[in-house]
XYZ file of C-alpha atoms in Angstrom:
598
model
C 60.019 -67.289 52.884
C 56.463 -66.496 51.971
C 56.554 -62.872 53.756
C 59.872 -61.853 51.514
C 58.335 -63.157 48.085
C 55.336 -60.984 49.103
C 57.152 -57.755 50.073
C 59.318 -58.261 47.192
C 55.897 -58.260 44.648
C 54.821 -55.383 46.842
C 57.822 -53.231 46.050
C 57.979 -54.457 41.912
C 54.236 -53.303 41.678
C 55.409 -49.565 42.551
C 57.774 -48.998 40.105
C 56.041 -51.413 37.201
C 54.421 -49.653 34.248
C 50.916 -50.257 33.535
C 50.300 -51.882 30.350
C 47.935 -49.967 27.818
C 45.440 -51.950 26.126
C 44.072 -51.897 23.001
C 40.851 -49.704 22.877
C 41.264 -48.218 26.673
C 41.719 -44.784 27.368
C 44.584 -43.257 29.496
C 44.408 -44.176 33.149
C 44.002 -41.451 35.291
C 46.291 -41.102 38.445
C 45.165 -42.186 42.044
C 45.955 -38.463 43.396
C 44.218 -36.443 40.187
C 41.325 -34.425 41.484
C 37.983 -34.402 39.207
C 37.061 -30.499 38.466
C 34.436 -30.582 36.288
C 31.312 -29.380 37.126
C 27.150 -28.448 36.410
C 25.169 -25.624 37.012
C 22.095 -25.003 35.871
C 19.956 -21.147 35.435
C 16.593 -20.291 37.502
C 14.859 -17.321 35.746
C 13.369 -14.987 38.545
C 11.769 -11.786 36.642
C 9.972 -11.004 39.605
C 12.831 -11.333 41.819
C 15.399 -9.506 39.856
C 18.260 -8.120 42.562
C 18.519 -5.375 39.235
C 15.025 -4.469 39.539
C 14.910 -3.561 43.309
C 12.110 -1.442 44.242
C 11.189 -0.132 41.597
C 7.833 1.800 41.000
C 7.772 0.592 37.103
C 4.061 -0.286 36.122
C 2.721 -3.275 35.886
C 0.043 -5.867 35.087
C -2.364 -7.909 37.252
C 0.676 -10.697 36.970
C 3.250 -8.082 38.058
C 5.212 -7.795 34.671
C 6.415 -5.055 33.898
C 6.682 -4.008 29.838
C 10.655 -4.851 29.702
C 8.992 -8.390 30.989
C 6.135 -8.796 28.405
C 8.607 -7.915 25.648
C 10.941 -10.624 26.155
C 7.813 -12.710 26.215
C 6.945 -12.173 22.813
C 10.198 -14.110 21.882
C 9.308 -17.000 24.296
C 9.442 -20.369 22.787
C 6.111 -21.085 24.437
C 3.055 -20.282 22.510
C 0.774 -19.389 25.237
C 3.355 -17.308 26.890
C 4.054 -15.266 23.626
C -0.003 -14.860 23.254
C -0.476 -13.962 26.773
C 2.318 -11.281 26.564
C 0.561 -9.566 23.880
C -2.948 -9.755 25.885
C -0.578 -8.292 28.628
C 0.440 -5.241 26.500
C -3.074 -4.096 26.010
C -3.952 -4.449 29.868
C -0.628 -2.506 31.050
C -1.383 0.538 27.891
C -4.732 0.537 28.861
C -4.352 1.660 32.483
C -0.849 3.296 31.544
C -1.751 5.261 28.751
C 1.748 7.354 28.731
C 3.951 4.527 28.439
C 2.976 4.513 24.687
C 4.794 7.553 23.625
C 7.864 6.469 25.727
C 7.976 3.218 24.600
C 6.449 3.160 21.037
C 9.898 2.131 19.318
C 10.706 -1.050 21.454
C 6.972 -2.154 21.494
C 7.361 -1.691 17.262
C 10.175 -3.240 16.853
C 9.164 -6.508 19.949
C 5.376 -7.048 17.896
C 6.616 -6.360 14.248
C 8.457 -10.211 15.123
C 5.187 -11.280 15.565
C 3.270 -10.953 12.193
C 4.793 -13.916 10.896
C 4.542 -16.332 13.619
C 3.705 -19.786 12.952
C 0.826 -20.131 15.438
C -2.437 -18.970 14.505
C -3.814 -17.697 17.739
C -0.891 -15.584 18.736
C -1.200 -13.920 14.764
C -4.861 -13.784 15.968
C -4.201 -11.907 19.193
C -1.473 -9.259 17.413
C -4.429 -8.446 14.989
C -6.388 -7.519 17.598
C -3.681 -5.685 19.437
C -2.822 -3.830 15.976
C -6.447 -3.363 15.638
C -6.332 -1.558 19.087
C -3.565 0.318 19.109
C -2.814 2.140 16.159
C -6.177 4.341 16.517
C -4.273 5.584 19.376
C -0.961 6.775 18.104
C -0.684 9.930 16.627
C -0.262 9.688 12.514
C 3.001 11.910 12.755
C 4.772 9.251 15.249
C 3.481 6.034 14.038
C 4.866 7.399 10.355
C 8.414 6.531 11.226
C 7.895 3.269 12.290
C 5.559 2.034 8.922
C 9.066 0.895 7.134
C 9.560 -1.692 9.684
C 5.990 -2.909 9.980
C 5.486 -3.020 5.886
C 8.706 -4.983 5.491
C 7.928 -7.364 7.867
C 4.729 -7.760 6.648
C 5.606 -8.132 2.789
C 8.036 -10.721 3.957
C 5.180 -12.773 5.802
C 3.161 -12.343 2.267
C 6.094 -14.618 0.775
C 5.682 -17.234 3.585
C 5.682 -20.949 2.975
C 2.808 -21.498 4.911
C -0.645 -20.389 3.279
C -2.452 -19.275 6.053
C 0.656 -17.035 7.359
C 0.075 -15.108 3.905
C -3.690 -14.713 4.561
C -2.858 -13.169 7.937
C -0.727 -10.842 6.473
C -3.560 -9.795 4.217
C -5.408 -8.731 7.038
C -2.606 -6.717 8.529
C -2.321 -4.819 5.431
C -6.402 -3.828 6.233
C -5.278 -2.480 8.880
C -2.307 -0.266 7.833
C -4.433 0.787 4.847
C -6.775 2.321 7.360
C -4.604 4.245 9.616
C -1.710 4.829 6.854
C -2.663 4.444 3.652
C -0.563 6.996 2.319
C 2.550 5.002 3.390
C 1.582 1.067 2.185
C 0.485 2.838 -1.703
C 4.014 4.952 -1.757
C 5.456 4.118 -5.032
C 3.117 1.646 -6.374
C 2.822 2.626 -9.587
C 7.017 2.599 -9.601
C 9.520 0.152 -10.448
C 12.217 1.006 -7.554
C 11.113 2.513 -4.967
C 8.176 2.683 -2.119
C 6.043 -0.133 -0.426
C 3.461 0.013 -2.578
C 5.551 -2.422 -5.416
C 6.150 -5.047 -3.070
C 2.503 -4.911 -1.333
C 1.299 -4.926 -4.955
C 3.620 -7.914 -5.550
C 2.684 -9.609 -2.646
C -1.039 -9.530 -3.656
C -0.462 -11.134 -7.395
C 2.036 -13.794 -5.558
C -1.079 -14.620 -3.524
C -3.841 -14.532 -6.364
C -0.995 -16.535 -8.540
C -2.096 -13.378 -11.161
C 2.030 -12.273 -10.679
C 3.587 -11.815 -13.826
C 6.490 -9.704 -15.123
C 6.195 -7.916 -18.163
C 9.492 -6.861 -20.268
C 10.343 -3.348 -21.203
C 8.798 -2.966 -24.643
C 5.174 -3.562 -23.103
C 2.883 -5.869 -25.089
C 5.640 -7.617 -26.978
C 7.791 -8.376 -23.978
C 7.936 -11.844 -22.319
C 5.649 -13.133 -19.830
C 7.308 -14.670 -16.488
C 5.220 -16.173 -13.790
C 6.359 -14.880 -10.204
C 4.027 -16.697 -8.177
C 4.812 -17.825 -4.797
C 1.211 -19.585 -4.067
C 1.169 -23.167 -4.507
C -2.264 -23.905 -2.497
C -5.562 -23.334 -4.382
C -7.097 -20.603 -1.843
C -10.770 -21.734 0.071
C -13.509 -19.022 -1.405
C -13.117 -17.023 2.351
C -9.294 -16.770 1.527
C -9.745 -15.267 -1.815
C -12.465 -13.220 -0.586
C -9.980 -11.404 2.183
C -7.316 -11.279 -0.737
C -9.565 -9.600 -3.006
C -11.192 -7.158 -0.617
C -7.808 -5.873 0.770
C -6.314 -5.571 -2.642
C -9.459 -3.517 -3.820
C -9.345 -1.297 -1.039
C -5.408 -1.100 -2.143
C -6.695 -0.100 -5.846
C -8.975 2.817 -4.542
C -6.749 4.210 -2.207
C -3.901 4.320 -5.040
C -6.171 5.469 -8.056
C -7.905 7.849 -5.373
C -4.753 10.528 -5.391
C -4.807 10.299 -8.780
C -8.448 11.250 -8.840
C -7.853 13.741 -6.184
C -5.160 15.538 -8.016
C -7.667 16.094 -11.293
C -10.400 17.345 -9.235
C -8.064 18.973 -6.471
C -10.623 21.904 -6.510
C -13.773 20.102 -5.754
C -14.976 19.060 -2.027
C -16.293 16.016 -0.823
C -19.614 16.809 -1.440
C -19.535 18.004 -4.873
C -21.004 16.265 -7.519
C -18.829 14.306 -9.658
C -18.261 15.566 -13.198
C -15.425 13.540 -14.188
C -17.174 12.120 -16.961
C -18.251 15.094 -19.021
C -14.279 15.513 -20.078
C -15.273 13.060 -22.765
C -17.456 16.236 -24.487
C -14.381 18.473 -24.437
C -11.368 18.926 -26.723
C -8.436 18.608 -24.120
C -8.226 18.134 -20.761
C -7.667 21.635 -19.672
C -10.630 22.663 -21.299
C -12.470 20.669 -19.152
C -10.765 21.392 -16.014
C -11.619 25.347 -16.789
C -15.449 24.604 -17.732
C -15.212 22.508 -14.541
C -13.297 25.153 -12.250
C -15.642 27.990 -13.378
C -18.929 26.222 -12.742
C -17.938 24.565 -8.900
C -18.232 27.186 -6.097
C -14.849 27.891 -3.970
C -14.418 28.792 -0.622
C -12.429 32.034 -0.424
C -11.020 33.486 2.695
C -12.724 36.535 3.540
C -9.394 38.215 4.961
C -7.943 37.989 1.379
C -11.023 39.054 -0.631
C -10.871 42.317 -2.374
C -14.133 44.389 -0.714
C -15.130 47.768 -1.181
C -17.335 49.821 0.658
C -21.020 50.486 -0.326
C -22.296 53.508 -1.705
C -25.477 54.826 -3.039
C -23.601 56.462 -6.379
C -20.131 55.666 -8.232
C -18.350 56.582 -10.258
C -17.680 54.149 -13.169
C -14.096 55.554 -13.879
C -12.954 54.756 -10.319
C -14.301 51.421 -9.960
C -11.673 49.118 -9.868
C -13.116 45.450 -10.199
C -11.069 42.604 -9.722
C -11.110 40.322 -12.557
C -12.872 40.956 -16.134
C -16.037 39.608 -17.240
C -16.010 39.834 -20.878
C -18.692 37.395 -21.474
C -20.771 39.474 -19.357
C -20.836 42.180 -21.966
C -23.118 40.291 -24.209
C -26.763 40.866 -24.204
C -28.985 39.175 -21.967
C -30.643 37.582 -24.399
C -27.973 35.970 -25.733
C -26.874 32.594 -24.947
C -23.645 30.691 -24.527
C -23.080 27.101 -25.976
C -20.899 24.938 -24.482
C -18.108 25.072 -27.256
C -18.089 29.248 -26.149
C -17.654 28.015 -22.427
C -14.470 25.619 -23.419
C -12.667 28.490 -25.080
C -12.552 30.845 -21.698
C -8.282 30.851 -20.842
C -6.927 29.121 -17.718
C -4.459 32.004 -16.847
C -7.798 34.054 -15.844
C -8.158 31.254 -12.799
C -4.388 31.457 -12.255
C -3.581 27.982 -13.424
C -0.830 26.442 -14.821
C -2.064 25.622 -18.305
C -0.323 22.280 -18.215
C -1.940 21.463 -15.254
C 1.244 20.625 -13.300
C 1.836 17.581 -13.782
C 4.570 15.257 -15.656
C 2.997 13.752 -19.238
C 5.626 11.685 -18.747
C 5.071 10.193 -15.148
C 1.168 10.025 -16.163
C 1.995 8.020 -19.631
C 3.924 5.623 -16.741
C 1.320 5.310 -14.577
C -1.150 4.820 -17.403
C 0.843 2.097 -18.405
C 1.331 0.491 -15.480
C -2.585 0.247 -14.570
C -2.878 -0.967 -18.095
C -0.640 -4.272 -17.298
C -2.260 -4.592 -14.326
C -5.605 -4.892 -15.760
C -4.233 -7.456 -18.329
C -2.382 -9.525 -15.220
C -5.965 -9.165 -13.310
C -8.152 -9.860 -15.701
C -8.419 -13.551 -15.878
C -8.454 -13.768 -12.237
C -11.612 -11.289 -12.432
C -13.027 -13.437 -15.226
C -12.519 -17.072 -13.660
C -14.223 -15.699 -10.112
C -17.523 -14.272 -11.663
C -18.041 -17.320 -13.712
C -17.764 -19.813 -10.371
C -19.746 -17.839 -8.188
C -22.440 -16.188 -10.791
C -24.090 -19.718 -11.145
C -24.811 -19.900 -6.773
C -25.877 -16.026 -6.084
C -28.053 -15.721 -9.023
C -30.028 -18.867 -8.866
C -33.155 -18.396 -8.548
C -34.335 -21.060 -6.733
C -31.874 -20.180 -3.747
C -30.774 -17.556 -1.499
C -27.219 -16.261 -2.389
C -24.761 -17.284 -0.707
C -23.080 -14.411 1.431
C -18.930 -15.674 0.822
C -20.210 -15.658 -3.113
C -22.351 -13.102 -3.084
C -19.602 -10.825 -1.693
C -16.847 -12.058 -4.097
C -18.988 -10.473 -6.792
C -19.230 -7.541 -5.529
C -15.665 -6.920 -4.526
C -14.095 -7.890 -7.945
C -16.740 -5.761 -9.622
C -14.888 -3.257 -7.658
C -11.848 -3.569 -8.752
C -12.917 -3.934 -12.745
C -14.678 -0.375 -11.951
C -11.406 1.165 -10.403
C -9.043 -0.372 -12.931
C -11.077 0.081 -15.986
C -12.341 3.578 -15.004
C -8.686 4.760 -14.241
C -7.994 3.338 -18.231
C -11.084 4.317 -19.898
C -11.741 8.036 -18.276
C -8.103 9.159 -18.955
C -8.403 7.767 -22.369
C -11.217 9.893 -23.137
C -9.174 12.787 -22.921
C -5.488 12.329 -22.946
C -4.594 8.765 -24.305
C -6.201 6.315 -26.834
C -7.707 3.751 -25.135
C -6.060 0.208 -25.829
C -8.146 -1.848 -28.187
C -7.393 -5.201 -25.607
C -8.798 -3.128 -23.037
C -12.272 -2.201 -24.453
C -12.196 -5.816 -25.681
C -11.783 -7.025 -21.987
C -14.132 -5.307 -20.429
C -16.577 -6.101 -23.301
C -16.033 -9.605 -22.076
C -16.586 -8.645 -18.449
C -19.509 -7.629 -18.888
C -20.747 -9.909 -21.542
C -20.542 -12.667 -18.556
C -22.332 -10.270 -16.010
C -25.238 -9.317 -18.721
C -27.485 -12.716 -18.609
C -27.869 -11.627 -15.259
C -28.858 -8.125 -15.013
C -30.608 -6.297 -13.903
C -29.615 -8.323 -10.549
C -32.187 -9.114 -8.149
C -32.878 -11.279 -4.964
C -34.401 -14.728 -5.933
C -37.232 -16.215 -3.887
C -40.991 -16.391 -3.414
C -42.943 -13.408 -3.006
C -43.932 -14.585 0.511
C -40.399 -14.648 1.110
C -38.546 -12.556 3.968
C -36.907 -9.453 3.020
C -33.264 -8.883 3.687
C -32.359 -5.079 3.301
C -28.825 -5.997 3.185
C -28.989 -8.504 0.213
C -31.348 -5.735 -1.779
C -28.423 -3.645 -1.057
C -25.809 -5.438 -2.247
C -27.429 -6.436 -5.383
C -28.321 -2.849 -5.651
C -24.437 -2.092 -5.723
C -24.277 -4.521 -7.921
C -26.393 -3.081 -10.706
C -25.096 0.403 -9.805
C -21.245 -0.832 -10.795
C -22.550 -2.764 -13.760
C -24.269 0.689 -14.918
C -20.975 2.622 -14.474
C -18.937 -0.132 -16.545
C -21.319 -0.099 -19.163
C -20.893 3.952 -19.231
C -17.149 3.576 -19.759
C -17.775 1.461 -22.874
C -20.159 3.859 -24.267
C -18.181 7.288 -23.417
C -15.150 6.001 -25.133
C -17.500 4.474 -28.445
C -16.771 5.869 -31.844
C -19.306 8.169 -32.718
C -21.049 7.592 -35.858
C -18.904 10.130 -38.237
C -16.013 8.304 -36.802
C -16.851 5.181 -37.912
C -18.405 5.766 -41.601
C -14.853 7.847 -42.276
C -12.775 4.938 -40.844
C -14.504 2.268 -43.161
C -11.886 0.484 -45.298
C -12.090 -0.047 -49.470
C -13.981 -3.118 -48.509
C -16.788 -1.497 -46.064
C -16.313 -3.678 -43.236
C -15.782 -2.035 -39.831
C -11.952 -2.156 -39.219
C -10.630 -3.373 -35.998
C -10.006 -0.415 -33.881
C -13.715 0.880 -33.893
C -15.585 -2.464 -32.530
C -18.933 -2.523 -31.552
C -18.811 -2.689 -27.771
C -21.837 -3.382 -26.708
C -25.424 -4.706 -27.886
C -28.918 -2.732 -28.094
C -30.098 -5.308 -25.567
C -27.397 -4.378 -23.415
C -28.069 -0.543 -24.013
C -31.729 -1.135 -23.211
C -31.223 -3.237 -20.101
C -29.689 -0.069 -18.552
C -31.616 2.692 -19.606
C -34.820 0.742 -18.603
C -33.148 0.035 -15.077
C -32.127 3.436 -14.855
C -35.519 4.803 -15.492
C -37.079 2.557 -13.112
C -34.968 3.455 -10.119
C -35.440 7.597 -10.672
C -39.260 6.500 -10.923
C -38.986 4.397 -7.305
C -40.086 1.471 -9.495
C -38.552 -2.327 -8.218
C -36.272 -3.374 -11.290
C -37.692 -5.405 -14.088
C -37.799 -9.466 -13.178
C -38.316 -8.900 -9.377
C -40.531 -11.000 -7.409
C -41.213 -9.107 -4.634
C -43.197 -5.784 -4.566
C -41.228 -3.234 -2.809
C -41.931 0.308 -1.567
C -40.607 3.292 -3.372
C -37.133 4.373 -1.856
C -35.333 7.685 -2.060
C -32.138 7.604 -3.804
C -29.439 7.814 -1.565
C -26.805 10.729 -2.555
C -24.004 8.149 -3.328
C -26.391 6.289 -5.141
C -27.666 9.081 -7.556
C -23.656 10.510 -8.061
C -23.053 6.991 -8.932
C -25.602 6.938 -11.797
C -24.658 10.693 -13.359
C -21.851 8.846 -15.595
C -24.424 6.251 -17.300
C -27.116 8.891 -17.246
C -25.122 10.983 -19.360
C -23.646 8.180 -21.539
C -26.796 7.191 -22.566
C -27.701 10.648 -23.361
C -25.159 10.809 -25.776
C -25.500 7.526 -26.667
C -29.252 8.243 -27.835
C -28.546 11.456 -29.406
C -25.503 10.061 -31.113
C -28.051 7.011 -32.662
C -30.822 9.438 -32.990
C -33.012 7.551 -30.610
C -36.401 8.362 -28.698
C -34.680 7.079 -25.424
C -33.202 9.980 -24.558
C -36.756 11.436 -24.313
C -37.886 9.243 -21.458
C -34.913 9.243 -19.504
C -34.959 12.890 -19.494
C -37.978 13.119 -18.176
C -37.146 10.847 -15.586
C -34.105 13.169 -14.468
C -36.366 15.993 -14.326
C -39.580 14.344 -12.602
C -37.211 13.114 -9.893
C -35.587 16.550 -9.434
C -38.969 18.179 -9.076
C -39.865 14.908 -6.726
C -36.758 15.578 -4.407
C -37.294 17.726 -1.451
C -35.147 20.899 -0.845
C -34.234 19.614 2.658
C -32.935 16.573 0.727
C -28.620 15.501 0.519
C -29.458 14.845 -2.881
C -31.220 18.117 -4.261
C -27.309 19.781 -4.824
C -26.354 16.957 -7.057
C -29.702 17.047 -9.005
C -29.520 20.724 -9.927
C -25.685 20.934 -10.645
C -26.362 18.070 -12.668
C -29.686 19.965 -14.530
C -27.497 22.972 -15.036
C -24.624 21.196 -16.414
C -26.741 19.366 -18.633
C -28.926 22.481 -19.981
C -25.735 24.382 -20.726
C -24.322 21.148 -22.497
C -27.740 20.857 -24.818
């Protein structure tokens, strides 16, 4: 009985259905066979079956460069950082690879710039730093719209100290292409040049956006820096975007003086003396030797007597005609025609795209100028104590952002003098400028006379004093002269508005004593330790030839006795320099201008 109830279960439990229960899944089947499965990926570079033997270069770690630039997107950070190191060893030793494999090592580093880790930013600086210098300008052209756009982007980062790095990446492209990262800065739509510029204002948190009808349009902050930068920040900002400045207002001094070489004297600042620009550029153009190709030179053959009918001389020399005795003023000199020189009288150029650019350095200078303002007055009080050495980060600051006032200002102020009316808010800024730079000057090392000497502080503060002179030359060049202002008197006989007085007689004197005192080899006035005369260094004295001249005028113009001594000191100095001397060509251009101007 027992065996049949049990076969009888037995035989029910086959055919009964399994009851489902609340929250259980399906049941899977005694026969069903589990084919799922894992499988996991071992990464072999050096064992690649697609590789094979192949004679590829390689480093001391046997990659090869397809290997170190899949590195650089490695989530590792010493992997990525190593990869780069491992780009420099494998160009080094395989020195062709570079022109085969420029685009792909571009386009694998370019990723780089904006990494988040600061050693591996660290390491593609140097590797920038390195390997640029080496690629030829016309090939690494192609390739600068990639590495600008990457690097504008990392000047919008969140992170601070990404957008410092990218500063210094922009150093190095304005070395080795500067052309490229200034294209179209003085534009609204097109070139690198706006966003670079952009980038640097974002940075300062100077960035504003001015409307269309200039002064009277609205004022929008576009900042995108929200961390107060540490003095060394700023001080890599402000360098890189004053290096920007004279590369970009360099072409534009360039194209004025396309005629001169690098070693002529400057004479930029006599165009104030002149009725119109292309009298100047003729007085100028006339007085500056050329180089002529001897192949295209008209030559004729000696011989001991001519005929004056037959001659055939190129050119004619009508002031030549005159007697020797006579003399020419300088007024005779500005009437001589540019078609003689084969010039375009217009000088070739757009008034049009230089009213733009005019005006575009002009909001600049109003965006920049409380940035340039708030820096001198926190780091005047540390480097000109005089109880204390300066300090360097301060001491440089100074220096760099009197830079920039002397680019922006002079681009303004030297045009104006010729071509446009200088803006009344502009001579009233730099009048504040350097109303907070004049307690100081003339600037000079404080300490004891026992003290150590350090040649590059005197330097720098001689820099200093040198800019300072050159600012204070724009203000005086661009002046009213004193017809101008006794006929622009109102009813009243106040001084209106547009004629201010720019600077003080104490300000005046300050520079024409310093002046004299560094033609003479005498130590500026208020310096505690004796020094040794010094010859002027040619920068040094081309530098000076603005202020010397403005304050020529500017005693003539207020019928001074200053003019007198500074004279002298031109001349004594000229006399003083020796003929082997870098500086003797600037000294007697400069004498010959100045005779002819008298």
């Amino acid at each position: 009985m027992p065996k049949s109830t049990k076969k009888k279960k037995d035989k029910a439990a086959d055919f009964s259905k399994a009851k489902l229960k609340l929250g259980k899944g399906k049941q899977l089947a005694n026969n069903a066979v589990d084919t799922s499965f894992k499988a996991r990926s071992i990464a072999l570079p050096s064992q690649s079956i697609a590789q094979g033997s192949s004679n590829a270069p390689t480093t001391k770690r046997r990659l090869t460069f397809e290997n170190l630039i899949s590195y650089l997107k490695h989530y590792n950070v010493s992997t990525r950082k190593d990869a780069i190191f491992g780009l420099r060893e494998l160009l080094e030793e395989n020195p062709h690879l570079l022109a085969d494999h420029l685009t792909a090592l571009v386009n694998g580093t370019v990723r780089v710039i904006g990494d988040e880790d600061a050693s591996v930013r660290k390491a593609l600086l140097g590797f920038f730093g390195w390997l640029l210098p080496r690629v030829p300008q016309s090939d690494l052209h192609p390739h600068a719209p990639i590495l600008l756009l990457f690097t504008t982007s990392a000047l919008t980062h969140i992170f601070p100290e990404i957008r410092i790095d990218a500063i210094r990446f922009l150093d190095i492209f304005l070395e080795h292409i500067p052309e490229i990262v200034i294209e179209g800065w003085a534009r609204d739509n097109s070139g690198h040049g706006r966003r670079v510029l952009q980038g640097y204002l974002g940075v300062l948190s100077a960035g504003t956006a001015y409307g269309h009808d200039g002064d009277s349009g609205p004022v929008k902050a576009t900042s995108t820096a929200s961390v107060i930068l540490s003095p060394g920040s700023k001080l890599v900002v402000l360098k890189s975007l004053a290096t920007f400045l004279n590369r970009a207002l360099a072409v534009k001094k360039q194209a004025s003086q396309s005629s001169s070489s690098s070693s002529s004297t400057p004479t930029r600042f006599f165009a104030s003396s002149f009725s119109s620009q292309s009298a100047f550029e003729t007085f100028d153009s006339l007085l500056r030797p050329t180089l002529t190709d001897p192949t295209k030179t008209a030559t004729r053959q000696w011989a001991e007597e001519t005929d004056p009918t037959e001659d055939d001389f190129v050119g004619a020399f009508t002031l030549a005609s005159s007697h020797i005795g006579d003399s020419w003023s300088l007024q005779d000199l500005t009437n001589v025609e540019l078609p003689i020189l084969g010039k375009d009288v217009d000088g070739g150029q757009s008034s049009t795209g230089v009213n733009a650019e005019y005006t575009h350095v002009l909001h600049l200078t109003k965006m920049l100028h409380a940035t340039l303002v708030s820096t001198l007055l926190d780091c005047a009080p540390a480097v000109f104590s005089p109880s204390s050495s300066p300090p360097e980060t301060e001491l440089n600051m100074i220096l760099t952002i009197s830079d920039i006032a002397r680019s922006l200002y002079g681009a303004l102020l030297q045009d104006a003098s010729t071509n446009v009316t200088p803006s009344y808010q502009v001579i009233e800024d730099l009048s504040s400028f350097l109303g907070h730079m004049s307690p100081y000057f003339p600037f000079v090392p404080s300490g004891s006379i026992l003290a150590k000497r350090d040649i590059k502080i005197e330097q720098a503060f001689q820099d200093l004093n040198i800019t300072y002179c050159e600012l204070t030359s724009l203000l005086l060049l661009v002046s009213p002269t004193p017809e101008h202002v006794s006929t622009s008197r109102s009813s009243n006989g106040k001084r209106p508005a547009s004629t201010p007085t720019h600077l003080t007689s104490l300000q005046v004197d300050r520079v024409h004593d310093y002046v004299v005192r560094l033609l003479r080899g005498e130590p500026p006035s208020g310096s505690v330790q004796a020094t040794l005369p010094r010859p002027i260094a040619p920068s040094v004295y081309s530098a000076l030839l603005p202020t010397i001249w403005a304050l020529i005028n500017h005693a003539a113009l207020e019928r001074s006795q200053d003019s007198e001594s500074l004279l002298v000191a031109v001349i004594e100095h000229a006399i003083k320099v020796s003929s082997t001397s870098a500086v003797k060509i600037h000294t007697l251009d400069f004498l010959g201008r100045l005779i002819l101007s008298v």
